[in-house]
């Protein structure tokens, strides 16, 4: 099967892209890395009138590591996130999560903005963005707006991005003392599609958890924080053991709309949390 016929344009500036996307009466789709969009086109799951290729807009790519926050252009490739030395020191979980996506041939084309806009329920980067408290910047001919990553995905494969908006950048705050781990279960094979993931953020003092952030992915249509589990972790020794947390995660992750194998996914999320805790305890003990 091949895609239906569509018009194609490749702007070189953000303003030109915004004008191309603002086409009343037409279905216009932006193209980033294409690793998710192109298969949808070829299977005719989407049938746009126009495809706007963003790959020629250099202003949409780049990594700026500042003292208080990290700004990443939406067209930055996952391979660049994986290999950026400053980013690995500032937000190591973001670099490692990017490195966990598929294989290098995918990561050299796939982009941060494309991953967030595709909004796959089990994807690593949307979950990490939520856990880190990131903000997503959107622009259109009407102006710009910032949306918390926690509210960007509105469902499986859907976001709050308007049809004529471009995701231009993502900003990640740097919070002293809060360190993160990401753990996931993937299918076997060369691509290793993610099934369930957990992003854990901990602030530890004197061996005790002071603050915790727990985000699960693959247990519902969007990444979800588990406030009950976060509260249960506060005040505990980071070294554990914490076997009861598996049941706690399973109960909270199983709420709301889910899958036929929701009970299994929720239990896996609990096991992944223990793995993330163990990894963090090992780093604290160094």
PDB file of C-alpha atoms in Angstrom:
ATOM      1  CA  UNK A   1       0.000   0.000   0.000  1.00  0.00           C
ATOM      2  CA  UNK A   2       1.173   3.520  -0.731  1.00  0.00           C
ATOM      3  CA  UNK A   3       0.102   6.882   0.643  1.00  0.00           C
ATOM      4  CA  UNK A   4      -2.656   8.855  -0.998  1.00  0.00           C
ATOM      5  CA  UNK A   5      -1.508  11.805  -3.094  1.00  0.00           C
ATOM      6  CA  UNK A   6      -0.686  14.970  -1.152  1.00  0.00           C
ATOM      7  CA  UNK A   7       1.053  18.287  -1.711  1.00  0.00           C
ATOM      8  CA  UNK A   8       4.492  18.711  -0.152  1.00  0.00           C
ATOM      9  CA  UNK A   9       6.314  21.812   1.033  1.00  0.00           C
ATOM     10  CA  UNK A  10       9.670  22.205   2.784  1.00  0.00           C
ATOM     11  CA  UNK A  11       9.978  25.629   4.446  1.00  0.00           C
ATOM     12  CA  UNK A  12      13.322  26.832   5.795  1.00  0.00           C
ATOM     13  CA  UNK A  13      12.017  29.212   8.485  1.00  0.00           C
ATOM     14  CA  UNK A  14       9.549  28.812  11.329  1.00  0.00           C
ATOM     15  CA  UNK A  15       7.393  31.657  10.012  1.00  0.00           C
ATOM     16  CA  UNK A  16       7.119  29.992   6.613  1.00  0.00           C
ATOM     17  CA  UNK A  17       6.136  26.718   8.297  1.00  0.00           C
ATOM     18  CA  UNK A  18       3.439  28.451  10.343  1.00  0.00           C
ATOM     19  CA  UNK A  19       1.990  30.055   7.241  1.00  0.00           C
ATOM     20  CA  UNK A  20       1.974  26.684   5.465  1.00  0.00           C
ATOM     21  CA  UNK A  21       0.192  25.025   8.380  1.00  0.00           C
ATOM     22  CA  UNK A  22      -2.423  27.763   8.566  1.00  0.00           C
ATOM     23  CA  UNK A  23      -4.527  26.556   5.651  1.00  0.00           C
ATOM     24  CA  UNK A  24      -8.250  26.669   6.464  1.00  0.00           C
ATOM     25  CA  UNK A  25     -10.210  23.897   4.819  1.00  0.00           C
ATOM     26  CA  UNK A  26      -7.164  21.661   4.288  1.00  0.00           C
ATOM     27  CA  UNK A  27      -5.703  18.860   6.381  1.00  0.00           C
ATOM     28  CA  UNK A  28      -2.067  19.826   6.897  1.00  0.00           C
ATOM     29  CA  UNK A  29       0.417  17.555   8.668  1.00  0.00           C
ATOM     30  CA  UNK A  30       3.909  18.545   9.860  1.00  0.00           C
ATOM     31  CA  UNK A  31       6.730  16.071   9.194  1.00  0.00           C
ATOM     32  CA  UNK A  32       9.559  15.784  11.727  1.00  0.00           C
ATOM     33  CA  UNK A  33      11.747  12.655  11.744  1.00  0.00           C
ATOM     34  CA  UNK A  34       9.089  10.648   9.941  1.00  0.00           C
ATOM     35  CA  UNK A  35       9.735   7.427  11.859  1.00  0.00           C
ATOM     36  CA  UNK A  36       6.103   7.300  12.990  1.00  0.00           C
ATOM     37  CA  UNK A  37       4.408   9.515  10.403  1.00  0.00           C
ATOM     38  CA  UNK A  38       5.653   7.782   7.255  1.00  0.00           C
ATOM     39  CA  UNK A  39       4.259   4.339   8.255  1.00  0.00           C
ATOM     40  CA  UNK A  40       0.913   6.010   9.028  1.00  0.00           C
ATOM     41  CA  UNK A  41       0.957   7.617   5.583  1.00  0.00           C
ATOM     42  CA  UNK A  42       1.817   4.402   3.771  1.00  0.00           C
ATOM     43  CA  UNK A  43      -0.902   2.490   5.624  1.00  0.00           C
ATOM     44  CA  UNK A  44      -3.330   5.330   4.769  1.00  0.00           C
ATOM     45  CA  UNK A  45      -4.239   5.746   8.432  1.00  0.00           C
ATOM     46  CA  UNK A  46      -3.869   9.472   7.827  1.00  0.00           C
ATOM     47  CA  UNK A  47      -4.656  11.221   4.540  1.00  0.00           C
ATOM     48  CA  UNK A  48      -3.390  14.805   4.605  1.00  0.00           C
ATOM     49  CA  UNK A  49      -3.872  17.315   1.832  1.00  0.00           C
ATOM     50  CA  UNK A  50      -0.457  18.842   2.542  1.00  0.00           C
ATOM     51  CA  UNK A  51       2.682  17.631   4.317  1.00  0.00           C
ATOM     52  CA  UNK A  52       4.936  20.371   5.742  1.00  0.00           C
ATOM     53  CA  UNK A  53       8.503  19.067   6.078  1.00  0.00           C
ATOM     54  CA  UNK A  54      10.249  20.712   9.070  1.00  0.00           C
ATOM     55  CA  UNK A  55      13.665  19.141   8.471  1.00  0.00           C
ATOM     56  CA  UNK A  56      15.094  22.190   6.694  1.00  0.00           C
ATOM     57  CA  UNK A  57      14.435  24.559   9.627  1.00  0.00           C
ATOM     58  CA  UNK A  58      17.733  24.741  11.523  1.00  0.00           C
ATOM     59  CA  UNK A  59      16.223  27.058  14.154  1.00  0.00           C
ATOM     60  CA  UNK A  60      14.114  24.155  15.454  1.00  0.00           C
ATOM     61  CA  UNK A  61      17.129  22.047  16.468  1.00  0.00           C
ATOM     62  CA  UNK A  62      19.732  22.405  19.194  1.00  0.00           C
ATOM     63  CA  UNK A  63      20.466  21.800  22.865  1.00  0.00           C
ATOM     64  CA  UNK A  64      21.100  24.696  25.262  1.00  0.00           C
ATOM     65  CA  UNK A  65      22.152  23.645  28.770  1.00  0.00           C
ATOM     66  CA  UNK A  66      21.723  26.542  31.185  1.00  0.00           C
ATOM     67  CA  UNK A  67      22.205  26.787  34.948  1.00  0.00           C
ATOM     68  CA  UNK A  68      18.476  26.621  35.724  1.00  0.00           C
ATOM     69  CA  UNK A  69      16.960  24.829  32.747  1.00  0.00           C
ATOM     70  CA  UNK A  70      17.727  22.958  29.563  1.00  0.00           C
ATOM     71  CA  UNK A  71      16.164  24.097  26.274  1.00  0.00           C
ATOM     72  CA  UNK A  72      15.922  21.566  23.454  1.00  0.00           C
ATOM     73  CA  UNK A  73      14.653  22.342  19.974  1.00  0.00           C
ATOM     74  CA  UNK A  74      11.819  20.113  18.807  1.00  0.00           C
ATOM     75  CA  UNK A  75      13.739  18.897  15.733  1.00  0.00           C
ATOM     76  CA  UNK A  76      16.728  17.722  17.783  1.00  0.00           C
ATOM     77  CA  UNK A  77      17.480  14.096  16.903  1.00  0.00           C
ATOM     78  CA  UNK A  78      17.389  11.444  19.598  1.00  0.00           C
ATOM     79  CA  UNK A  79      20.918  10.448  18.636  1.00  0.00           C
ATOM     80  CA  UNK A  80      22.046  13.992  19.510  1.00  0.00           C
ATOM     81  CA  UNK A  81      20.328  13.741  22.916  1.00  0.00           C
ATOM     82  CA  UNK A  82      22.044  10.426  23.490  1.00  0.00           C
ATOM     83  CA  UNK A  83      25.531  11.714  22.627  1.00  0.00           C
ATOM     84  CA  UNK A  84      25.456  15.251  24.078  1.00  0.00           C
ATOM     85  CA  UNK A  85      28.033  15.372  26.906  1.00  0.00           C
ATOM     86  CA  UNK A  86      26.612  18.454  28.667  1.00  0.00           C
ATOM     87  CA  UNK A  87      23.088  17.032  28.591  1.00  0.00           C
ATOM     88  CA  UNK A  88      24.337  13.736  30.030  1.00  0.00           C
ATOM     89  CA  UNK A  89      25.715  15.659  33.013  1.00  0.00           C
ATOM     90  CA  UNK A  90      22.717  17.982  33.458  1.00  0.00           C
ATOM     91  CA  UNK A  91      19.825  15.544  32.814  1.00  0.00           C
ATOM     92  CA  UNK A  92      21.304  12.050  32.481  1.00  0.00           C
ATOM     93  CA  UNK A  93      17.884  10.367  32.519  1.00  0.00           C
ATOM     94  CA  UNK A  94      16.870  12.237  29.356  1.00  0.00           C
ATOM     95  CA  UNK A  95      20.011  11.137  27.528  1.00  0.00           C
ATOM     96  CA  UNK A  96      19.634   7.530  28.670  1.00  0.00           C
ATOM     97  CA  UNK A  97      15.913   7.430  27.787  1.00  0.00           C
ATOM     98  CA  UNK A  98      16.722   8.704  24.288  1.00  0.00           C
ATOM     99  CA  UNK A  99      19.360   5.971  23.967  1.00  0.00           C
ATOM    100  CA  UNK A 100      16.759   3.336  24.865  1.00  0.00           C
ATOM    101  CA  UNK A 101      14.559   4.109  21.844  1.00  0.00           C
ATOM    102  CA  UNK A 102      14.688   1.431  19.129  1.00  0.00           C
ATOM    103  CA  UNK A 103      18.139   1.352  17.471  1.00  0.00           C
ATOM    104  CA  UNK A 104      20.645   3.910  16.088  1.00  0.00           C
ATOM    105  CA  UNK A 105      19.160   3.924  12.581  1.00  0.00           C
ATOM    106  CA  UNK A 106      15.872   5.124  14.092  1.00  0.00           C
ATOM    107  CA  UNK A 107      17.431   7.534  16.597  1.00  0.00           C
ATOM    108  CA  UNK A 108      19.487   9.317  13.942  1.00  0.00           C
ATOM    109  CA  UNK A 109      16.230  10.464  12.320  1.00  0.00           C
ATOM    110  CA  UNK A 110      13.657  10.504  15.135  1.00  0.00           C
ATOM    111  CA  UNK A 111      13.185  13.807  16.988  1.00  0.00           C
ATOM    112  CA  UNK A 112      12.202  14.853  20.492  1.00  0.00           C
ATOM    113  CA  UNK A 113       9.242  16.882  19.234  1.00  0.00           C
ATOM    114  CA  UNK A 114       8.089  14.066  16.983  1.00  0.00           C
ATOM    115  CA  UNK A 115       8.121  11.607  19.879  1.00  0.00           C
ATOM    116  CA  UNK A 116       6.065  13.922  22.084  1.00  0.00           C
ATOM    117  CA  UNK A 117       3.558  14.687  19.311  1.00  0.00           C
ATOM    118  CA  UNK A 118       3.159  11.019  18.342  1.00  0.00           C
ATOM    119  CA  UNK A 119       2.150  10.419  21.995  1.00  0.00           C
ATOM    120  CA  UNK A 120       2.522   6.650  22.005  1.00  0.00           C
ATOM    121  CA  UNK A 121       1.150   5.405  25.367  1.00  0.00           C
ATOM    122  CA  UNK A 122       4.305   3.437  26.276  1.00  0.00           C
ATOM    123  CA  UNK A 123       6.936   5.795  24.828  1.00  0.00           C
ATOM    124  CA  UNK A 124       9.880   6.684  27.065  1.00  0.00           C
ATOM    125  CA  UNK A 125      10.421  10.363  26.274  1.00  0.00           C
ATOM    126  CA  UNK A 126       6.879  11.612  27.033  1.00  0.00           C
ATOM    127  CA  UNK A 127       7.067   9.890  30.436  1.00  0.00           C
ATOM    128  CA  UNK A 128      10.467  11.398  31.197  1.00  0.00           C
ATOM    129  CA  UNK A 129       9.228  14.846  30.135  1.00  0.00           C
ATOM    130  CA  UNK A 130       6.322  14.546  32.585  1.00  0.00           C
ATOM    131  CA  UNK A 131       8.579  13.360  35.412  1.00  0.00           C
ATOM    132  CA  UNK A 132      11.056  16.182  34.837  1.00  0.00           C
ATOM    133  CA  UNK A 133       8.301  18.812  34.839  1.00  0.00           C
ATOM    134  CA  UNK A 134       9.022  19.924  31.275  1.00  0.00           C
ATOM    135  CA  UNK A 135       7.100  22.568  29.337  1.00  0.00           C
ATOM    136  CA  UNK A 136       6.230  22.260  25.658  1.00  0.00           C
ATOM    137  CA  UNK A 137       6.280  25.437  23.555  1.00  0.00           C
ATOM    138  CA  UNK A 138       3.808  25.667  20.664  1.00  0.00           C
ATOM    139  CA  UNK A 139       3.646  28.367  17.977  1.00  0.00           C
ATOM    140  CA  UNK A 140       1.133  29.309  15.310  1.00  0.00           C
ATOM    141  CA  UNK A 141       0.339  32.415  13.298  1.00  0.00           C
ATOM    142  CA  UNK A 142      -1.730  33.486  16.321  1.00  0.00           C
ATOM    143  CA  UNK A 143       1.253  33.492  18.677  1.00  0.00           C
ATOM    144  CA  UNK A 144       3.016  31.181  21.128  1.00  0.00           C
ATOM    145  CA  UNK A 145       1.900  29.276  24.207  1.00  0.00           C
ATOM    146  CA  UNK A 146       3.532  26.969  26.749  1.00  0.00           C
ATOM    147  CA  UNK A 147       1.913  23.729  27.903  1.00  0.00           C
ATOM    148  CA  UNK A 148       3.139  21.532  30.791  1.00  0.00           C
ATOM    149  CA  UNK A 149       4.242  18.138  29.466  1.00  0.00           C
ATOM    150  CA  UNK A 150       1.842  16.542  31.955  1.00  0.00           C
ATOM    151  CA  UNK A 151      -1.071  18.101  30.034  1.00  0.00           C
ATOM    152  CA  UNK A 152       0.302  17.847  26.494  1.00  0.00           C
ATOM    153  CA  UNK A 153      -0.869  14.311  25.655  1.00  0.00           C
ATOM    154  CA  UNK A 154      -4.659  14.143  25.703  1.00  0.00           C
ATOM    155  CA  UNK A 155      -5.021  10.475  24.787  1.00  0.00           C
ATOM    156  CA  UNK A 156      -3.317   7.627  22.984  1.00  0.00           C
ATOM    157  CA  UNK A 157      -1.774   9.231  19.898  1.00  0.00           C
ATOM    158  CA  UNK A 158      -3.400  12.606  20.513  1.00  0.00           C
ATOM    159  CA  UNK A 159      -2.207  15.889  22.040  1.00  0.00           C
ATOM    160  CA  UNK A 160      -3.491  19.387  22.720  1.00  0.00           C
ATOM    161  CA  UNK A 161      -1.488  20.740  19.757  1.00  0.00           C
ATOM    162  CA  UNK A 162      -3.799  22.591  17.403  1.00  0.00           C
ATOM    163  CA  UNK A 163      -3.664  21.540  13.759  1.00  0.00           C
ATOM    164  CA  UNK A 164      -1.861  24.729  12.717  1.00  0.00           C
ATOM    165  CA  UNK A 165       0.642  24.754  15.591  1.00  0.00           C
ATOM    166  CA  UNK A 166       4.293  23.697  15.532  1.00  0.00           C
ATOM    167  CA  UNK A 167       6.031  22.330  18.600  1.00  0.00           C
ATOM    168  CA  UNK A 168       9.154  24.512  18.603  1.00  0.00           C
ATOM    169  CA  UNK A 169      11.004  23.578  21.795  1.00  0.00           C
ATOM    170  CA  UNK A 170      10.840  21.768  25.112  1.00  0.00           C
ATOM    171  CA  UNK A 171      12.252  23.249  28.310  1.00  0.00           C
ATOM    172  CA  UNK A 172      13.342  21.124  31.267  1.00  0.00           C
ATOM    173  CA  UNK A 173      13.960  22.675  34.713  1.00  0.00           C
ATOM    174  CA  UNK A 174      17.108  21.660  36.592  1.00  0.00           C
ATOM    175  CA  UNK A 175      16.218  20.937  40.221  1.00  0.00           C
ATOM    176  CA  UNK A 176      19.132  20.528  42.618  1.00  0.00           C
ATOM    177  CA  UNK A 177      19.145  17.260  44.541  1.00  0.00           C
ATOM    178  CA  UNK A 178      16.487  15.518  42.437  1.00  0.00           C
ATOM    179  CA  UNK A 179      17.970  12.555  40.552  1.00  0.00           C
ATOM    180  CA  UNK A 180      16.135  10.266  38.146  1.00  0.00           C
ATOM    181  CA  UNK A 181      16.116   6.683  36.916  1.00  0.00           C
ATOM    182  CA  UNK A 182      14.174   5.206  34.006  1.00  0.00           C
ATOM    183  CA  UNK A 183      13.337   1.522  33.690  1.00  0.00           C
ATOM    184  CA  UNK A 184      11.181  -0.170  31.053  1.00  0.00           C
ATOM    185  CA  UNK A 185      10.059  -3.505  29.671  1.00  0.00           C
ATOM    186  CA  UNK A 186      10.278  -3.888  25.898  1.00  0.00           C
ATOM    187  CA  UNK A 187       9.305  -6.586  23.450  1.00  0.00           C
ATOM    188  CA  UNK A 188      12.007  -8.750  21.970  1.00  0.00           C
ATOM    189  CA  UNK A 189      13.459  -8.050  18.546  1.00  0.00           C
ATOM    190  CA  UNK A 190      15.569  -5.439  16.801  1.00  0.00           C
ATOM    191  CA  UNK A 191      13.184  -2.562  17.556  1.00  0.00           C
ATOM    192  CA  UNK A 192      12.267  -3.531  21.120  1.00  0.00           C
ATOM    193  CA  UNK A 193       8.881  -1.808  21.290  1.00  0.00           C
ATOM    194  CA  UNK A 194       8.207  -0.498  24.819  1.00  0.00           C
ATOM    195  CA  UNK A 195       5.421  -2.108  26.834  1.00  0.00           C
ATOM    196  CA  UNK A 196       5.612  -0.516  30.297  1.00  0.00           C
ATOM    197  CA  UNK A 197       8.013   2.020  31.783  1.00  0.00           C
ATOM    198  CA  UNK A 198       8.659   3.847  35.047  1.00  0.00           C
ATOM    199  CA  UNK A 199      10.493   7.124  35.552  1.00  0.00           C
ATOM    200  CA  UNK A 200      11.497   7.657  39.179  1.00  0.00           C
ATOM    201  CA  UNK A 201      12.810  10.910  40.623  1.00  0.00           C
ATOM    202  CA  UNK A 202      14.199  11.019  44.154  1.00  0.00           C
ATOM    203  CA  UNK A 203      15.567  13.663  46.457  1.00  0.00           C
ATOM    204  CA  UNK A 204      17.553  11.884  49.171  1.00  0.00           C
ATOM    205  CA  UNK A 205      19.046  13.229  52.412  1.00  0.00           C
ATOM    206  CA  UNK A 206      20.766  11.156  55.104  1.00  0.00           C
ATOM    207  CA  UNK A 207      19.737   7.980  53.315  1.00  0.00           C
ATOM    208  CA  UNK A 208      16.006   8.858  53.416  1.00  0.00           C
ATOM    209  CA  UNK A 209      13.721   9.818  50.558  1.00  0.00           C
ATOM    210  CA  UNK A 210      12.625  13.419  51.012  1.00  0.00           C
ATOM    211  CA  UNK A 211      10.763  13.897  47.728  1.00  0.00           C
ATOM    212  CA  UNK A 212       9.671  11.377  45.100  1.00  0.00           C
ATOM    213  CA  UNK A 213       8.235  11.577  41.599  1.00  0.00           C
ATOM    214  CA  UNK A 214       6.854   8.431  39.993  1.00  0.00           C
ATOM    215  CA  UNK A 215       5.526   8.393  36.417  1.00  0.00           C
ATOM    216  CA  UNK A 216       4.324   5.209  34.711  1.00  0.00           C
ATOM    217  CA  UNK A 217       3.864   4.724  31.004  1.00  0.00           C
ATOM    218  CA  UNK A 218       2.118   1.930  29.135  1.00  0.00           C
ATOM    219  CA  UNK A 219      -0.535   1.513  31.849  1.00  0.00           C
ATOM    220  CA  UNK A 220      -2.990   3.931  30.284  1.00  0.00           C
ATOM    221  CA  UNK A 221      -3.420   6.238  27.294  1.00  0.00           C
ATOM    222  CA  UNK A 222      -1.012   8.885  28.655  1.00  0.00           C
ATOM    223  CA  UNK A 223       1.935   8.964  31.095  1.00  0.00           C
ATOM    224  CA  UNK A 224       0.597   9.201  34.640  1.00  0.00           C
ATOM    225  CA  UNK A 225       2.077  10.336  37.939  1.00  0.00           C
ATOM    226  CA  UNK A 226       1.294   8.152  40.939  1.00  0.00           C
ATOM    227  CA  UNK A 227       0.887  10.560  43.883  1.00  0.00           C
ATOM    228  CA  UNK A 228      -0.038   7.785  46.318  1.00  0.00           C
ATOM    229  CA  UNK A 229       3.194   5.925  45.593  1.00  0.00           C
ATOM    230  CA  UNK A 230       5.164   9.160  45.818  1.00  0.00           C
ATOM    231  CA  UNK A 231       3.716   9.775  49.284  1.00  0.00           C
ATOM    232  CA  UNK A 232       4.454   6.189  50.319  1.00  0.00           C
ATOM    233  CA  UNK A 233       8.122   6.594  49.358  1.00  0.00           C
ATOM    234  CA  UNK A 234       8.634   9.801  51.358  1.00  0.00           C
ATOM    235  CA  UNK A 235      10.556   9.211  54.576  1.00  0.00           C
ATOM    236  CA  UNK A 236      11.689   5.693  53.631  1.00  0.00           C
ATOM    237  CA  UNK A 237      15.312   4.608  53.351  1.00  0.00           C
ATOM    238  CA  UNK A 238      16.322   4.569  49.717  1.00  0.00           C
ATOM    239  CA  UNK A 239      18.114   1.250  50.146  1.00  0.00           C
ATOM    240  CA  UNK A 240      14.899  -0.678  50.877  1.00  0.00           C
ATOM    241  CA  UNK A 241      13.794  -3.406  50.604  1.00  0.00           C
ATOM    242  CA  UNK A 242      10.361  -2.230  49.492  1.00  0.00           C
ATOM    243  CA  UNK A 243       8.418  -5.297  48.294  1.00  0.00           C
ATOM    244  CA  UNK A 244       5.091  -3.776  49.357  1.00  0.00           C
ATOM    245  CA  UNK A 245       5.569  -1.016  46.778  1.00  0.00           C
ATOM    246  CA  UNK A 246       4.851  -3.476  43.976  1.00  0.00           C
ATOM    247  CA  UNK A 247       1.286  -3.856  45.241  1.00  0.00           C
ATOM    248  CA  UNK A 248       0.997  -0.102  45.839  1.00  0.00           C
ATOM    249  CA  UNK A 249       2.084   0.721  42.285  1.00  0.00           C
ATOM    250  CA  UNK A 250      -0.159  -2.015  40.878  1.00  0.00           C
ATOM    251  CA  UNK A 251      -3.226  -0.619  42.661  1.00  0.00           C
ATOM    252  CA  UNK A 252      -2.650   2.944  41.513  1.00  0.00           C
ATOM    253  CA  UNK A 253      -1.498   2.101  37.964  1.00  0.00           C
ATOM    254  CA  UNK A 254      -4.562  -0.086  37.412  1.00  0.00           C
ATOM    255  CA  UNK A 255      -7.007   2.803  37.890  1.00  0.00           C
ATOM    256  CA  UNK A 256      -8.786   4.424  34.990  1.00  0.00           C
ATOM    257  CA  UNK A 257      -8.950   3.265  31.354  1.00  0.00           C
ATOM    258  CA  UNK A 258      -6.462   0.544  30.563  1.00  0.00           C
ATOM    259  CA  UNK A 259      -5.759  -2.600  28.584  1.00  0.00           C
ATOM    260  CA  UNK A 260      -7.011  -6.170  28.552  1.00  0.00           C
ATOM    261  CA  UNK A 261      -3.769  -7.127  30.315  1.00  0.00           C
ATOM    262  CA  UNK A 262      -3.933  -4.124  32.671  1.00  0.00           C
ATOM    263  CA  UNK A 263      -3.325  -6.219  35.788  1.00  0.00           C
ATOM    264  CA  UNK A 264      -0.125  -7.621  34.266  1.00  0.00           C
ATOM    265  CA  UNK A 265       1.065  -4.188  33.139  1.00  0.00           C
ATOM    266  CA  UNK A 266       0.410  -2.695  36.567  1.00  0.00           C
ATOM    267  CA  UNK A 267       2.373  -5.462  38.282  1.00  0.00           C
ATOM    268  CA  UNK A 268       5.252  -4.968  35.834  1.00  0.00           C
ATOM    269  CA  UNK A 269       5.241  -1.256  36.701  1.00  0.00           C
ATOM    270  CA  UNK A 270       5.736  -2.176  40.365  1.00  0.00           C
ATOM    271  CA  UNK A 271       8.695  -4.410  39.542  1.00  0.00           C
ATOM    272  CA  UNK A 272      10.219  -1.690  37.356  1.00  0.00           C
ATOM    273  CA  UNK A 273       9.892   0.785  40.224  1.00  0.00           C
ATOM    274  CA  UNK A 274      11.876  -1.575  42.457  1.00  0.00           C
ATOM    275  CA  UNK A 275      14.552  -1.813  39.767  1.00  0.00           C
ATOM    276  CA  UNK A 276      14.728   1.964  39.525  1.00  0.00           C
ATOM    277  CA  UNK A 277      14.947   2.233  43.315  1.00  0.00           C
ATOM    278  CA  UNK A 278      17.726  -0.342  43.390  1.00  0.00           C
ATOM    279  CA  UNK A 279      19.641   1.534  40.703  1.00  0.00           C
ATOM    280  CA  UNK A 280      19.283   4.819  42.593  1.00  0.00           C
ATOM    281  CA  UNK A 281      20.334   3.189  45.869  1.00  0.00           C
ATOM    282  CA  UNK A 282      23.445   1.872  44.128  1.00  0.00           C
ATOM    283  CA  UNK A 283      24.344   5.345  42.910  1.00  0.00           C
ATOM    284  CA  UNK A 284      23.710   6.847  46.361  1.00  0.00           C
ATOM    285  CA  UNK A 285      26.053   4.285  47.890  1.00  0.00           C
ATOM    286  CA  UNK A 286      29.002   5.187  45.702  1.00  0.00           C
TER     287      UNK A 286
END
